Amino acid sequence: MERALALAARGLGTTSPNPPVGAVVVRSGRVVGEGYHRRAGGPHAEALALRRAGARARGATLYVTLEPCCHLDKRTPPCVPAIIASGVARVVVAARDPNPRVRGRGMAALRRAGLRVDPGVGTAGSEKLIEPYRTLITTGRPFVTLKVASTLDGKIATARGESRWITGPASRGLVHFLRSRSDAVVTGIGTVLADDPRLTARTGSAQEHAPLRIVLDPSLRIPLRAKVLRGRKAPTLVVTTEQSPRAKRAALRKAGAEALVLPSHRGRITWRALLSELGRRGIASLVIEGGAEVNASALREGAVDRVLFFLAPRMLGGADAVGAIGGRSPVRLSEALPLKRVSVMRVGPDILVEGYLTGKGASRRARGRAGVK
């Protein structure tokens, strides 16, 4: 199963709205076929693994990271009939598919056909891989990661706005890897004006994935020569409001970007509207790489599922330096957003803290203070 999980990870960022899945066929202790889902509309992992195994699949064990599909409402044939026809004797499944059209039905169909089905092996690894897929399937919106690079005392820029580079090369390399495994990256117009980022995934791989670049720009202040508008391989979506100039929207479209007008609240783009639209487009994973106010608004509205804080071993100090989270401070310490499933690791000289939000605190603080400036 570890091999199947490693194969599945290769599909991160390229299979949406489908989940990344890996499969391995083992007979007499030897791997006779393996595969992973590479892209939406392409062959599924099980089909590829069984095809490579051929006649050697008869009597073998199939290890698969997600429950095989059994419904017809998709572009590729269901995997359950192919598994049954292959002669496989046993199927080991890491996680049940959260899709209501599958959710246990695939394993039930295999058992009815006389196959032995053993679920629950490698579940934690599979669940981690399908976090975006599960979120999209169950909520209709993408799984959102908030990425922050700050000093040890929580500063992301000096009082003058200087921020390059707070963290080291290893952390920045990991961020590019994260982008390459995500469907989209979003930032605010403030970051574009201050840093002029490209928001591309520069991993050094010839097969690197180009995530959708999203800029939140309610009044369309983005310069037409901004780096985020360059490079047709990485598409750009500029999200704005009805108050923005129509002529500027047309100019953006002429430059190759898409200008998307969303409903606003007091002139601000709401995360609810944005995430709903991205979910409708099949965006399953979104990384926020914004400034203090974008970070604050996303947290206030309960839009964030996971946080990644890269902490550099240096202290900036100063009340006028830019903190990682803007907005207003809560009155009570009990209103602080709690994290769960917290993990810590070294990335070169930096420290990476990963944690998940419970959602309760974010929902409480969102009331009456929504929107992205």
PDB file of N, CA and C in Angstrom, residues 3 11 21 23 25 54 105 141 182 199 209 217 221 248 253 266 273 313 339 351:
ATOM      1  N   ARG A   3       3.519   1.757  -1.635  1.00  0.00           N
ATOM      2  CA  ARG A   3       3.853   2.023  -3.027  1.00  0.00           C
ATOM      3  C   ARG A   3       2.656   2.642  -3.744  1.00  0.00           C
ATOM      4  N   GLY A  11      -0.151  12.246  -8.831  1.00  0.00           N
ATOM      5  CA  GLY A  11      -1.278  12.869  -9.517  1.00  0.00           C
ATOM      6  C   GLY A  11      -1.806  14.125  -8.852  1.00  0.00           C
ATOM      7  N   VAL A  21      -5.247   8.798  -7.146  1.00  0.00           N
ATOM      8  CA  VAL A  21      -5.386   7.392  -6.746  1.00  0.00           C
ATOM      9  C   VAL A  21      -4.219   6.590  -7.305  1.00  0.00           C
ATOM     10  N   ALA A  23      -2.596   2.435  -7.582  1.00  0.00           N
ATOM     11  CA  ALA A  23      -2.972   1.017  -7.494  1.00  0.00           C
ATOM     12  C   ALA A  23      -1.777   0.136  -7.812  1.00  0.00           C
ATOM     13  N   VAL A  25      -0.799  -4.188  -8.264  1.00  0.00           N
ATOM     14  CA  VAL A  25      -1.226  -5.592  -8.322  1.00  0.00           C
ATOM     15  C   VAL A  25      -0.053  -6.462  -7.881  1.00  0.00           C
ATOM     16  N   GLY A  54      -2.047  -7.759 -16.810  1.00  0.00           N
ATOM     17  CA  GLY A  54      -2.551  -8.715 -17.794  1.00  0.00           C
ATOM     18  C   GLY A  54      -3.064  -9.986 -17.140  1.00  0.00           C
ATOM     19  N   ARG A 105     -20.453   1.443  -2.028  1.00  0.00           N
ATOM     20  CA  ARG A 105     -21.096   0.615  -3.053  1.00  0.00           C
ATOM     21  C   ARG A 105     -20.063  -0.154  -3.882  1.00  0.00           C
ATOM     22  N   ARG A 141     -16.836  23.344  -2.384  1.00  0.00           N
ATOM     23  CA  ARG A 141     -15.799  24.374  -2.448  1.00  0.00           C
ATOM     24  C   ARG A 141     -14.426  23.716  -2.327  1.00  0.00           C
ATOM     25  N   SER A 182      -1.102  22.022  -6.318  1.00  0.00           N
ATOM     26  CA  SER A 182      -2.373  22.684  -6.046  1.00  0.00           C
ATOM     27  C   SER A 182      -3.047  23.108  -7.344  1.00  0.00           C
ATOM     28  N   LEU A 199       3.767  33.941  -9.088  1.00  0.00           N
ATOM     29  CA  LEU A 199       2.862  32.910  -8.568  1.00  0.00           C
ATOM     30  C   LEU A 199       2.887  31.631  -9.393  1.00  0.00           C
ATOM     31  N   HIS A 209       3.397  21.414 -12.982  1.00  0.00           N
ATOM     32  CA  HIS A 209       2.003  21.800 -13.131  1.00  0.00           C
ATOM     33  C   HIS A 209       1.880  23.310 -12.965  1.00  0.00           C
ATOM     34  N   ASP A 217      -8.905  41.737  -6.638  1.00  0.00           N
ATOM     35  CA  ASP A 217      -8.692  43.143  -6.993  1.00  0.00           C
ATOM     36  C   ASP A 217     -10.042  43.831  -7.203  1.00  0.00           C
ATOM     37  N   ARG A 221      -6.895  47.614  -9.721  1.00  0.00           N
ATOM     38  CA  ARG A 221      -5.694  48.458  -9.683  1.00  0.00           C
ATOM     39  C   ARG A 221      -4.490  47.756 -10.289  1.00  0.00           C
ATOM     40  N   LYS A 248     -11.077  48.483 -18.076  1.00  0.00           N
ATOM     41  CA  LYS A 248      -9.938  47.766 -17.523  1.00  0.00           C
ATOM     42  C   LYS A 248     -10.181  46.258 -17.602  1.00  0.00           C
ATOM     43  N   ARG A 253      -8.690  41.109 -20.337  1.00  0.00           N
ATOM     44  CA  ARG A 253      -9.034  39.985 -21.210  1.00  0.00           C
ATOM     45  C   ARG A 253      -8.174  40.006 -22.470  1.00  0.00           C
ATOM     46  N   ARG A 266     -20.320  45.505   0.585  1.00  0.00           N
ATOM     47  CA  ARG A 266     -19.718  46.804   0.889  1.00  0.00           C
ATOM     48  C   ARG A 266     -18.424  47.022   0.089  1.00  0.00           C
ATOM     49  N   ALA A 273     -18.471  33.715  -1.920  1.00  0.00           N
ATOM     50  CA  ALA A 273     -18.759  33.782  -3.355  1.00  0.00           C
ATOM     51  C   ALA A 273     -17.601  33.240  -4.177  1.00  0.00           C
ATOM     52  N   PRO A 313      14.273  31.883  11.665  1.00  0.00           N
ATOM     53  CA  PRO A 313      14.918  32.110  12.964  1.00  0.00           C
ATOM     54  C   PRO A 313      15.517  33.510  13.062  1.00  0.00           C
ATOM     55  N   LEU A 339      -6.003  25.501  16.634  1.00  0.00           N
ATOM     56  CA  LEU A 339      -5.550  24.561  15.617  1.00  0.00           C
ATOM     57  C   LEU A 339      -5.591  23.148  16.169  1.00  0.00           C
ATOM     58  N   ILE A 351      11.462  26.796  10.423  1.00  0.00           N
ATOM     59  CA  ILE A 351      10.548  25.867  11.086  1.00  0.00           C
ATOM     60  C   ILE A 351       9.197  25.965  10.402  1.00  0.00           C
TER      61      ILE A 351
END
